[in-house]
Coordinates of C-alpha atoms in Angstrom, one line a residue:
X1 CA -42.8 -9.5 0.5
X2 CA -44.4 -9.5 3.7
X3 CA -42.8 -7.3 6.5
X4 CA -41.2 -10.0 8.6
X5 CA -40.0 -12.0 5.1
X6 CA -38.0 -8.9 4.9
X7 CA -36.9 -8.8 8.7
X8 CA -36.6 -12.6 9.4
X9 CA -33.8 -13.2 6.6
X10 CA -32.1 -9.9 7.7
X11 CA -31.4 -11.5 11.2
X12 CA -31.1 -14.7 9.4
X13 CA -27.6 -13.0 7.6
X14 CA -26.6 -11.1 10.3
X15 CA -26.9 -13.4 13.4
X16 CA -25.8 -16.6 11.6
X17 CA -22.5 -14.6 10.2
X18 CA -21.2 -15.4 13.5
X19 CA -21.4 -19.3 12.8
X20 CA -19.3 -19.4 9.6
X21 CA -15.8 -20.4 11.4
X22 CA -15.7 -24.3 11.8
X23 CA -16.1 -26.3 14.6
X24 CA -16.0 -30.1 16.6
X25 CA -16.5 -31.2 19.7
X26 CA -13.4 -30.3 20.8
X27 CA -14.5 -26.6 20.9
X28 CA -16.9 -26.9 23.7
X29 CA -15.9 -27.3 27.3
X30 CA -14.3 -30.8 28.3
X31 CA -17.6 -31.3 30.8
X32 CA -19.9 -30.2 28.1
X33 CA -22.5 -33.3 27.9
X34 CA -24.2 -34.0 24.5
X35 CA -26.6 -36.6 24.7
X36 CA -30.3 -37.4 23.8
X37 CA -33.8 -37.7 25.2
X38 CA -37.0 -39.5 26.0
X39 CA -39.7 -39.4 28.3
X40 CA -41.4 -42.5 30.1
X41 CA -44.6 -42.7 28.5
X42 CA -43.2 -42.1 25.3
X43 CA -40.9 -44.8 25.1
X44 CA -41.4 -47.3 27.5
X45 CA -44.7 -48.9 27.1
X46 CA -45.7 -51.6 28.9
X47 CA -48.7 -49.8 30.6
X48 CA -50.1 -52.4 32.9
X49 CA -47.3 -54.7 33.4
X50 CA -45.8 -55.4 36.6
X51 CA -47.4 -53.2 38.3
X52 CA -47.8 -49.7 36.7
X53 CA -50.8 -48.1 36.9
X54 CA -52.7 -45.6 34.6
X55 CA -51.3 -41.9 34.8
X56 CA -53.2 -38.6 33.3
X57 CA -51.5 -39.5 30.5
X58 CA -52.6 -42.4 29.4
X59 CA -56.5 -41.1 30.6
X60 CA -56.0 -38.5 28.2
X61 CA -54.4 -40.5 24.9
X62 CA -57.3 -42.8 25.2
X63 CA -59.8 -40.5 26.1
X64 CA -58.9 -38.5 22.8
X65 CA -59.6 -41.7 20.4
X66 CA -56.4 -41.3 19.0
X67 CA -53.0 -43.6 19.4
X68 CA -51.3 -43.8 22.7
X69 CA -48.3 -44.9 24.8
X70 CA -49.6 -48.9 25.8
X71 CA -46.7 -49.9 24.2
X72 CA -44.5 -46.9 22.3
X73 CA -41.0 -47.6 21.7
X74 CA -41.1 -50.7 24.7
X75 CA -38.2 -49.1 26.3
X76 CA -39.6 -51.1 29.4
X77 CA -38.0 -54.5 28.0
X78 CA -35.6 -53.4 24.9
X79 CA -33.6 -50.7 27.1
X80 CA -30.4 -52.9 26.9
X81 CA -30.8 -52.7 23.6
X82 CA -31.5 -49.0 23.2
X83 CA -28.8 -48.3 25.7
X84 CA -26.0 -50.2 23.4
X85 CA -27.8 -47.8 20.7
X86 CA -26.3 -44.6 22.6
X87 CA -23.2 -46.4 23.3
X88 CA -22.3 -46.8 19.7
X89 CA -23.7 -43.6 19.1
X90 CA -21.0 -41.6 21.5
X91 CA -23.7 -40.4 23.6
X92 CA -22.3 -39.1 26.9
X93 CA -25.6 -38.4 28.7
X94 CA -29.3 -39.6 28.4
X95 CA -32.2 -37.9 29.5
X96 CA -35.2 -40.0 30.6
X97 CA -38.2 -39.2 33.1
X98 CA -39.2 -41.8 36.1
X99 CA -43.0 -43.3 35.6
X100 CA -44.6 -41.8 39.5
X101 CA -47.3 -44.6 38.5
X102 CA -44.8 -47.2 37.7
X103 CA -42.5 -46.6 41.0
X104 CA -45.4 -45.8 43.3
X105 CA -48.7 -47.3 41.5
X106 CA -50.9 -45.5 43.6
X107 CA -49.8 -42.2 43.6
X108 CA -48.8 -42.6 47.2
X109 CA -48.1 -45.3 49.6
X110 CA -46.0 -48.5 49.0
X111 CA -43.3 -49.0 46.4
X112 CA -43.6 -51.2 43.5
X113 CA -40.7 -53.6 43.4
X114 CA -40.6 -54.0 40.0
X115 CA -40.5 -50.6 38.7
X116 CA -38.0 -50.0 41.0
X117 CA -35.8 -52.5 40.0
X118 CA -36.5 -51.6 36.2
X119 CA -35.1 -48.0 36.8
X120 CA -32.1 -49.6 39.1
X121 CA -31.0 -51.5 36.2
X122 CA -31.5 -49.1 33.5
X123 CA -29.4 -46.6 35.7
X124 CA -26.9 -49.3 36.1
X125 CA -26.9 -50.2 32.3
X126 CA -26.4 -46.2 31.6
X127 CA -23.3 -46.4 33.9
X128 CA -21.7 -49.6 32.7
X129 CA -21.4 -47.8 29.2
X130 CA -19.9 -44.3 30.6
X131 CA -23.3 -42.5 30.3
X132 CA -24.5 -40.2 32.0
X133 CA -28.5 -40.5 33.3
X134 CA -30.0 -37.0 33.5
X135 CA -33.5 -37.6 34.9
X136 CA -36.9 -36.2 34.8
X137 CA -38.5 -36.1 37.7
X138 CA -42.2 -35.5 36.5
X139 CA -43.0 -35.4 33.1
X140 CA -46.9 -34.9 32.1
X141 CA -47.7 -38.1 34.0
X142 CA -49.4 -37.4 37.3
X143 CA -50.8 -40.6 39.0
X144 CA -54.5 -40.4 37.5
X145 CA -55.9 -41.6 41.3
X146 CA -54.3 -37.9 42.4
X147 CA -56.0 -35.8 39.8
X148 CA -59.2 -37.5 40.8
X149 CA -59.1 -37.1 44.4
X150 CA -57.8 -33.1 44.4
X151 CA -57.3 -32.0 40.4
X152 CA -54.0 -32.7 40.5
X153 CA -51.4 -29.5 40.4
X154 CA -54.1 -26.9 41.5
X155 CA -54.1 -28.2 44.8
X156 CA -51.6 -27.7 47.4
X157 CA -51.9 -31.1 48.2
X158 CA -50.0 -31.9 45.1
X159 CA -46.9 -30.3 47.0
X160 CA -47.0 -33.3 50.0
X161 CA -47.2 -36.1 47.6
X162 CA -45.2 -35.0 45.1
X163 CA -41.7 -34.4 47.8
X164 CA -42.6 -38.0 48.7
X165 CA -42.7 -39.6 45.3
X166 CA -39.0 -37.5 44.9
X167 CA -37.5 -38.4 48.0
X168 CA -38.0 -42.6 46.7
X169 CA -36.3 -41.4 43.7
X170 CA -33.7 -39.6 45.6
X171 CA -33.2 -42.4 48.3
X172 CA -33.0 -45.0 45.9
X173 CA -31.5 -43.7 42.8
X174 CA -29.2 -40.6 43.8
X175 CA -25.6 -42.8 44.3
X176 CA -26.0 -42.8 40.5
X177 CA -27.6 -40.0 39.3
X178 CA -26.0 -37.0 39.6
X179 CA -28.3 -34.6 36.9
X180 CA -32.1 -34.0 38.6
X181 CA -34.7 -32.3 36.6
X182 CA -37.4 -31.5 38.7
X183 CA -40.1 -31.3 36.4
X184 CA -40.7 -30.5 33.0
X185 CA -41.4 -27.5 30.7
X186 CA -43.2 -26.7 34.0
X187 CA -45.1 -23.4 32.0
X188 CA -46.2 -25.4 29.4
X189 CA -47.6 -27.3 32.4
X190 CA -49.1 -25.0 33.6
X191 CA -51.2 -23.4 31.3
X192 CA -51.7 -26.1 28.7
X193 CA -52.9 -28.5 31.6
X194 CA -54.8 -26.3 33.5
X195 CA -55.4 -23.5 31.2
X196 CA -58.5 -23.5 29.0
X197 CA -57.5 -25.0 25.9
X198 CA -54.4 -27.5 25.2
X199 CA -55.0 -30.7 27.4
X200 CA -52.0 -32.0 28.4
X201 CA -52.1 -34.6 31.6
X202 CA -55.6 -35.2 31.9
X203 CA -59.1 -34.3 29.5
X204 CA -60.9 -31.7 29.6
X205 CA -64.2 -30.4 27.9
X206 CA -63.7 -28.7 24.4
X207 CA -63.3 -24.5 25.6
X208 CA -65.7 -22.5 24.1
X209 CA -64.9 -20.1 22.0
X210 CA -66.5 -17.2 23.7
X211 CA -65.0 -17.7 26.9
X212 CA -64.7 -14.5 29.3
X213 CA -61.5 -14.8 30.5
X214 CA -61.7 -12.2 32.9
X215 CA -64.2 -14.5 35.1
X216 CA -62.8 -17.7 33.8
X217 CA -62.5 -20.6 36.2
X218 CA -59.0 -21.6 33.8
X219 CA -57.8 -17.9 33.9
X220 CA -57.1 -18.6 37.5
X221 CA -55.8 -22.1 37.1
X222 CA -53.1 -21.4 35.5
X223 CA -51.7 -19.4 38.0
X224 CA -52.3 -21.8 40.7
X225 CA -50.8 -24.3 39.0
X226 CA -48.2 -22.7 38.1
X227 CA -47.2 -21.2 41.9
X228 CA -48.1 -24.9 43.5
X229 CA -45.5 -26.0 40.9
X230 CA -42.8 -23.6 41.9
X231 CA -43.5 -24.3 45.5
X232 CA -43.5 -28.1 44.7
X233 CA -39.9 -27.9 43.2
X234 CA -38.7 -26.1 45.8
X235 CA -40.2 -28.6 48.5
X236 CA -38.3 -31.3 46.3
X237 CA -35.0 -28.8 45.9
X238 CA -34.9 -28.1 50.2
X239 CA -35.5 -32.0 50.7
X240 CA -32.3 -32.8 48.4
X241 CA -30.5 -30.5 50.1
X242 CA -30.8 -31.1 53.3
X243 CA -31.0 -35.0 53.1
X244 CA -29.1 -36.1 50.1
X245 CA -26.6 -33.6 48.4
X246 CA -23.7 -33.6 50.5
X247 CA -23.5 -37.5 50.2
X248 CA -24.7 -37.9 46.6
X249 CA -23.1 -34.5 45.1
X250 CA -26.1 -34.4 42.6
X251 CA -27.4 -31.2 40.9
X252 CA -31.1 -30.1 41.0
X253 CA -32.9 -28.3 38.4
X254 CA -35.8 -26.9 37.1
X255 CA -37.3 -26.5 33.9
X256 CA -39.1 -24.5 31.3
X257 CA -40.4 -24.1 28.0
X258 CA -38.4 -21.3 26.8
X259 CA -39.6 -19.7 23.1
X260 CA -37.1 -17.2 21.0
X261 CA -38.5 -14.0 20.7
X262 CA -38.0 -10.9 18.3
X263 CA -40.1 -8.2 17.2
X264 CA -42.3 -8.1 14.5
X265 CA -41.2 -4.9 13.1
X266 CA -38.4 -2.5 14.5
X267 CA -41.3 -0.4 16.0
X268 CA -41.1 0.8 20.3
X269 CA -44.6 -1.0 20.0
X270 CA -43.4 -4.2 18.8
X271 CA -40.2 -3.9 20.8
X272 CA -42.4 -3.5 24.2
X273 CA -44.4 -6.5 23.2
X274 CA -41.4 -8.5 22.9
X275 CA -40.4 -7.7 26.3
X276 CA -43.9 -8.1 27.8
X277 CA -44.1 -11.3 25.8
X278 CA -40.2 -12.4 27.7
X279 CA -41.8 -11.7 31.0
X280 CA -44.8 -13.8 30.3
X281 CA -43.1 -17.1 28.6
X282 CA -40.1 -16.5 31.2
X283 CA -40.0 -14.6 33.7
X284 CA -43.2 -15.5 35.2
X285 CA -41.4 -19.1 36.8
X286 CA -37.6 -17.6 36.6
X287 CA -38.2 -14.6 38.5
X288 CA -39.9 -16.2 41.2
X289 CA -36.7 -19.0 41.2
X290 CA -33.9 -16.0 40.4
X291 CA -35.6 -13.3 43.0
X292 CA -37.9 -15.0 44.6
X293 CA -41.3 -12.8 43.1
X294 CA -43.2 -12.5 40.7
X295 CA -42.7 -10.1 37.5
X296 CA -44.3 -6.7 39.1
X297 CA -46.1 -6.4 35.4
X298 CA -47.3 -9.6 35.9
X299 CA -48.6 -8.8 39.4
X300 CA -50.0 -5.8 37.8
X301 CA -51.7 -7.7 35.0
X302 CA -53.4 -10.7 37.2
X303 CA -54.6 -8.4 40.9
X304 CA -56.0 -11.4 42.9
X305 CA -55.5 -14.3 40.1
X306 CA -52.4 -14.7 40.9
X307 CA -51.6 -16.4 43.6
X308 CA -49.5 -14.8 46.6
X309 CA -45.9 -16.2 48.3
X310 CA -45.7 -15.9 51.7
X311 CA -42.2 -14.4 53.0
X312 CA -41.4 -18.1 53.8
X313 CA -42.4 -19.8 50.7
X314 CA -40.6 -16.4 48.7
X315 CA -37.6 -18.0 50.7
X316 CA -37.6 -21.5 49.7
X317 CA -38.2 -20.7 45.9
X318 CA -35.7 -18.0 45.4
X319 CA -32.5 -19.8 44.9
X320 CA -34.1 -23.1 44.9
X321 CA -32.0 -24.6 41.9
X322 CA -28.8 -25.3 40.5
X323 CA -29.1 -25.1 36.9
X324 CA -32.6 -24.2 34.7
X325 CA -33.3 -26.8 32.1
X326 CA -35.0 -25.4 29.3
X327 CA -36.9 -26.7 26.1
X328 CA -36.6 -24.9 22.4
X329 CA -37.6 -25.9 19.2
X330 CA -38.6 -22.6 17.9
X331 CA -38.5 -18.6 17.7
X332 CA -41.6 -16.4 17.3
X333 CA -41.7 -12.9 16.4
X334 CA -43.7 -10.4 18.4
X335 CA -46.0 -7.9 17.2
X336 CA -48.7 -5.2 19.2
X337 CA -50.6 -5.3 15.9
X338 CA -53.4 -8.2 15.4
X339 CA -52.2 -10.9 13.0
X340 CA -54.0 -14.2 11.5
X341 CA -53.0 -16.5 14.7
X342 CA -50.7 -19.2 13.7
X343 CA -52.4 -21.4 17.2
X344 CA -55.0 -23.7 17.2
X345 CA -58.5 -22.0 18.1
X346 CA -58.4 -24.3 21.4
X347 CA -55.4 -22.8 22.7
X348 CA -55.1 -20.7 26.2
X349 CA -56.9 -17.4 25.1
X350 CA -57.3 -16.5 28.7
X351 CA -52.5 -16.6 29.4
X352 CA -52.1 -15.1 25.9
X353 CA -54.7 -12.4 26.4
X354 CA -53.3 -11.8 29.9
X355 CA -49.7 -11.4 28.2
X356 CA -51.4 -8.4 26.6
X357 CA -53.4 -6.9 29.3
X358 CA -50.7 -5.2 31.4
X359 CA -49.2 -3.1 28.5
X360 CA -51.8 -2.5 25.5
X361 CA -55.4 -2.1 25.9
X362 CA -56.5 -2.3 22.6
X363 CA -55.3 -5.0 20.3
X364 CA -53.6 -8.2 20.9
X365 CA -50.1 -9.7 20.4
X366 CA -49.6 -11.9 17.5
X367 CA -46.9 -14.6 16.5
X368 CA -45.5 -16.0 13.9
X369 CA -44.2 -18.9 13.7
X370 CA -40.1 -19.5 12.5
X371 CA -38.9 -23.4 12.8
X372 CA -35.5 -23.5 12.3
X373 CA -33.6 -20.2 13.5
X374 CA -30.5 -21.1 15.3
X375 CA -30.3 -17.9 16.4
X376 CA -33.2 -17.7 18.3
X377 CA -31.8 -19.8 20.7
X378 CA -28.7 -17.9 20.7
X379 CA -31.2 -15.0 21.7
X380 CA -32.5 -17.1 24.5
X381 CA -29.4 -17.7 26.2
X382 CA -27.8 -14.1 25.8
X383 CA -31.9 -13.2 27.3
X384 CA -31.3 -15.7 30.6
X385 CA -27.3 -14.7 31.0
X386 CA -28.7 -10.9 31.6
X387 CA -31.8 -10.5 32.7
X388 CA -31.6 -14.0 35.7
X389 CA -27.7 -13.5 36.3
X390 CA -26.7 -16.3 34.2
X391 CA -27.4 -19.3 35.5
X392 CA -26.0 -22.8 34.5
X393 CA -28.0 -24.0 31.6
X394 CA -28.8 -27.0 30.6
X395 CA -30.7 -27.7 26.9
X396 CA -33.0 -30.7 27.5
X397 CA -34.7 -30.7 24.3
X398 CA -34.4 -29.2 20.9
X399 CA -35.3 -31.0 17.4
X400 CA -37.2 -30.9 14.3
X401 CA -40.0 -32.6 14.4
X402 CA -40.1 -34.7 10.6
X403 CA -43.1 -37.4 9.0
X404 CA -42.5 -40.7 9.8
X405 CA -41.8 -42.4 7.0
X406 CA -39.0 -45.4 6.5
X407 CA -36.9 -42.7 4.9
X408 CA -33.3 -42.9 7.0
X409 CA -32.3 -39.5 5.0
X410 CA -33.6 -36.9 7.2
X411 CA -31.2 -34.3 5.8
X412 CA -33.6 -31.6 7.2
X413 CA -32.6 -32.8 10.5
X414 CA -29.2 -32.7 10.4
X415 CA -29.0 -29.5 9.1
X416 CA -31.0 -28.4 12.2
X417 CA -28.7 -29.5 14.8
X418 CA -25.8 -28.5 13.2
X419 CA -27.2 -24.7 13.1
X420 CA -28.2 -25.1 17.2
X421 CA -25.4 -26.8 18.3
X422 CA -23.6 -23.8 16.6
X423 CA -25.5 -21.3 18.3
X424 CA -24.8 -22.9 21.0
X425 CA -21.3 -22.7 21.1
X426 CA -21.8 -19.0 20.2
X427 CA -23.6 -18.2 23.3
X428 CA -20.7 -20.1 25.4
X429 CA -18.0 -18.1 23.5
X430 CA -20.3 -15.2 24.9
X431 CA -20.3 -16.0 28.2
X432 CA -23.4 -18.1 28.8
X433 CA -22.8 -21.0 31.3
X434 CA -24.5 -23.6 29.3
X435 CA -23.2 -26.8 30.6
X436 CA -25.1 -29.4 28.4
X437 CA -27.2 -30.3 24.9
X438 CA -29.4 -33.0 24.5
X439 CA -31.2 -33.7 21.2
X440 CA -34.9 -34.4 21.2
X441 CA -35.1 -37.1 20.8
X442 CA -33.1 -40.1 20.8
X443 CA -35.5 -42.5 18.8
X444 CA -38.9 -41.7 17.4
X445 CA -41.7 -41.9 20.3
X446 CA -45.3 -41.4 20.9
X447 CA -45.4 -37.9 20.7
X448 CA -48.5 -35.8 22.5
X449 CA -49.1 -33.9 19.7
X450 CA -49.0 -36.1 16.3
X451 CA -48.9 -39.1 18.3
X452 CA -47.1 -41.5 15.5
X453 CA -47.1 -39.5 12.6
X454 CA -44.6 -36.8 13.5
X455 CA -41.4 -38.1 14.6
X456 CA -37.8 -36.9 15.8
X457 CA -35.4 -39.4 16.2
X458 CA -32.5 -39.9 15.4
X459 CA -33.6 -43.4 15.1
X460 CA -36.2 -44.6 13.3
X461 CA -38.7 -47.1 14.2
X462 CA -40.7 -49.1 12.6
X463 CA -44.1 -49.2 14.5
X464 CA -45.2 -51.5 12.4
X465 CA -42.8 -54.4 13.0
X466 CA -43.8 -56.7 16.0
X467 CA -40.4 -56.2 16.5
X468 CA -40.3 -52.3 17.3
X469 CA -36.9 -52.6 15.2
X470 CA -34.8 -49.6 15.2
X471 CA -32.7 -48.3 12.3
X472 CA -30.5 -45.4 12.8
X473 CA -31.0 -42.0 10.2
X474 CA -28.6 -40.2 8.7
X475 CA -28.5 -37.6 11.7
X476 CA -27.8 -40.6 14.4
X477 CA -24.7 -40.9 12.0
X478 CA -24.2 -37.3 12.0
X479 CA -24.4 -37.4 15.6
X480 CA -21.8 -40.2 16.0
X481 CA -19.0 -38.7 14.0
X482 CA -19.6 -35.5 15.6
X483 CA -19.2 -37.3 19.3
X484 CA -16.0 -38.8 17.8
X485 CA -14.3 -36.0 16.1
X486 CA -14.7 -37.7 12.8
X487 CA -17.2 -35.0 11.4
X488 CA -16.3 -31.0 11.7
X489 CA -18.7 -28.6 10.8
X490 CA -18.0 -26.4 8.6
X491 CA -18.4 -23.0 7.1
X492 CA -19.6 -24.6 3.6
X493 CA -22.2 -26.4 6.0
X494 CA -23.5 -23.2 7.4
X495 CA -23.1 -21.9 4.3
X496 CA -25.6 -23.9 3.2
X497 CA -28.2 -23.8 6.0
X498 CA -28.1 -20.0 5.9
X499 CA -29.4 -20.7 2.1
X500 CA -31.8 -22.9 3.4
X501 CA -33.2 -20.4 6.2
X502 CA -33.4 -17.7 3.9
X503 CA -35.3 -19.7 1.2
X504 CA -37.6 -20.9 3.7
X505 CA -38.7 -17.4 5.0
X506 CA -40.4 -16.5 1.2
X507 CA -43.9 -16.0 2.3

């Protein structure tokens, strides 16, 4: 048995013990919203109707060769449909993303009336069934004109255009939407756009393998990215603020990718790249939003790669949201020793070897890979309520990604959400002001990695029916009686999905 077989089911026993009680809906907080999620390009389609122009998104699905979002789930004409969908389902809240290229074609410049109107009635159609819309500002799909003219989110230009893109939304949305995310899993962002490696919003050359990331152009890209992202959100944040919130009475928020973390081994060594991992996945956006800085070991680390706040820009970040959205699917254990990497050999060497630079000099941190471990996210919450004084938390995505196939028993799947939704309850009975839950993802979608192939919805859809026809699994049904109070969850199901985690972890 392999060391972390040993130590995975260990915290698997011990950490899950706490979800054996029984629970329903009823236990969380009366202004607890469930709901479910999508993104535009992933669902909409309609690409070039009416008006929408091409984003870095769809530059980069076609540029790959592979499938693309032209016409995904075609949200764009179906949505009364799919919005009777959540209805039925119980869904209180539905998290969506706005289309910059379908609201402003250009990037900048004059409205387009039709994609304005789209969103206007699919806000209105959310309402008229008691749902909540919690939108996205910006989700991967930067106005392919913009990334041409400056490279997109290493430029402070980005900042300009991107407050006046929100400030439509705002304007013309914000009697009716109450829930903003500013933009998503913004460190993901950061260093899978602009990083060497993963190429999310736009295509880049395959990295070479040999790259020196101490004098790498994408070693410093990152960073910029990532601060001209902060100081966008907070541009976007200050504007709502100021022009919009004490009318509307809307939340803003911000979001990140946030991984569960544990040490390899119960070794100082693996316990100190744990926490050096933390401020790395993190703390490097949180700090900066809690504190207004930058990690010190991060500052440490990057010298004059990382980019500098002013005292006024440290101003308008710190403080400059009212709840953190964050995105989970997985937990990772943490190691100072090398291991066989478990990542994709075109992944960001340069942000992973920076992760190690500040605290080991020899070596390089490892992880391995755990899908399903409620109690990761558990760890995550109890990570935020302590080290960035616990601030309202919203989960925007979290899911188990399954092969599309017309199977409707995704058993898998339900046993998933039951174990998170569980640990989150745990975490609130601890303290941690999560407010909200929204499964990833409502309906299978075009998914950037896997495209078709590897799907999460609760519904299923059959790509290969003119139709686009929708079918709902056995976890939309889970979903539903759990809404209503007709399902409980119970200690034999935990029971059960301890069994299953433990079985899982024999390497």
């Amino acid at each position: 048995m392999k060391p972390f077989t040993l130590v995975s089911i260990i915290l698997v026993i011990v950490l899950a013990a706490s979800y054996i009680d029984a629970f329903t809906r009823n236990n969380f907080p009366k202004d607890f919203l469930f709901g479910a999620g999508t993104s535009a390009y992933q669902w909409e389609g309609a690409s070039d109707e009416d008006g929408r122009t091409i984003s870095g998104w769809d530059f980069l699905s076609h540029c790959s060769n592979g499938s693309n979002g032209d016409i995904a789930c075609d949200g764009y004409h179906k949505y009364k449909e799919d919005v009777k969908l959540m209805a039925e389902m119980g869904l209180e809240a539905f998290r969506f993303s706005i289309s910059w290229t379908r609201l402003i074609p250009n990037g900048r410049g004059p409205i387009n009336p039709k994609g304005l109107l789209f969103y206007k009635n699919l806000i209105k159609e959310l309402r008229s069934h008691g749902i909540e819309p919690h939108v996205t500002l910006y989700h991967y799909d930067l106005p392919q004109p913009l990334e041409d003219e400056y490279g997109g989110w290493i430029n402070r230009r980005i900042i300009e255009d991107f407050t006046a893109f929100v400030d439509v939304c705002f304007r013309e949305f914000g009697e009716d939407v109450k829930l903003w995310t500013t933009i998503n899993e913004a460190t993901i962002l950061a260093f899978g756009s602009y990083g060497e490696g993963i190429t999310m919003g736009h295509c880049t050359p395959t990295p070479s393998k040999s790259i020196n990331c101490s004098t790498a152009d994408s070693s410093t890209k990152t960073y910029l990215a990532g601060h001209n992202i902060l100081l966008a959100h907070a541009s976007a944040s200050e504007l709502y603020k100021l022009k919009y919130k004490s009318k509307q009475r809307g939340s803003i928020g911000f979001s990140i990718y946030a991984v569960g973390l544990s040490p390899y081994t119960n070794s100082m060594e693996d316990e100190i790249a744990t926490q050096r991992a933390n401020t790395f996945f993190h703390g490097w956006m949180l700090k900066p939003l809690v504190f207004g800085d930058y990690p010190d070991e991060i500052k440490s680390a990057m010298g004059s790669r990382l980019p500098v706040f002013s005292e006024e820009e440290a101003k308008k970040v710190k403080g400059s949201y009212d709840f953190i959205g964050i995105i989970h699917y997985t937990t990772l254990f943490v190691t100072n020793r090398p291991l066989p990497s478990i990542y994709p050999t075109n992944i960001n060497k340069c942000f992973f070897k920076d992760m190690d630079a500040y605290m080991i000099t020899t070596g390089k941190s490892s992880f391995i890979e755990l899908e399903a471990t409620p109690w990761g996210l558990e760890g995550v919450l109890e990570y935020l309520k302590q080290n960035f004084n616990n601030p309202p938390i919203y989960i925007l995505e979290n899911g188990v990604s399954l092969k599309q196939d017309s199977s409707l028993q995704d058993t898998p799947r339900v046993e998933y959400i039951e174990g998170y939704i569980g640990a989150v309850l745990n975490a609130i009975k601890n303290g941690s002001d999560t407010r909200g839950y929204f499964v990833w993802s409502l309906m299978d979608l075009y998914e950037l990695f896997g495209g078709y192939m590897q799907t999460y919805g609760l519904y299923f859809v059959n790509f290969s029916d003119p139709g686009l026809k929708r079918s709902p699994r056995l976890s939309a049904s889970w979903y539903t009686g759990f809404l209503n109070g007709s399902i409980d969850v119970t200690s034999q199901d935990i029971t059960q999905l301890q069994s299953n985690f433990s079985g899982s972890y024999s390497l």
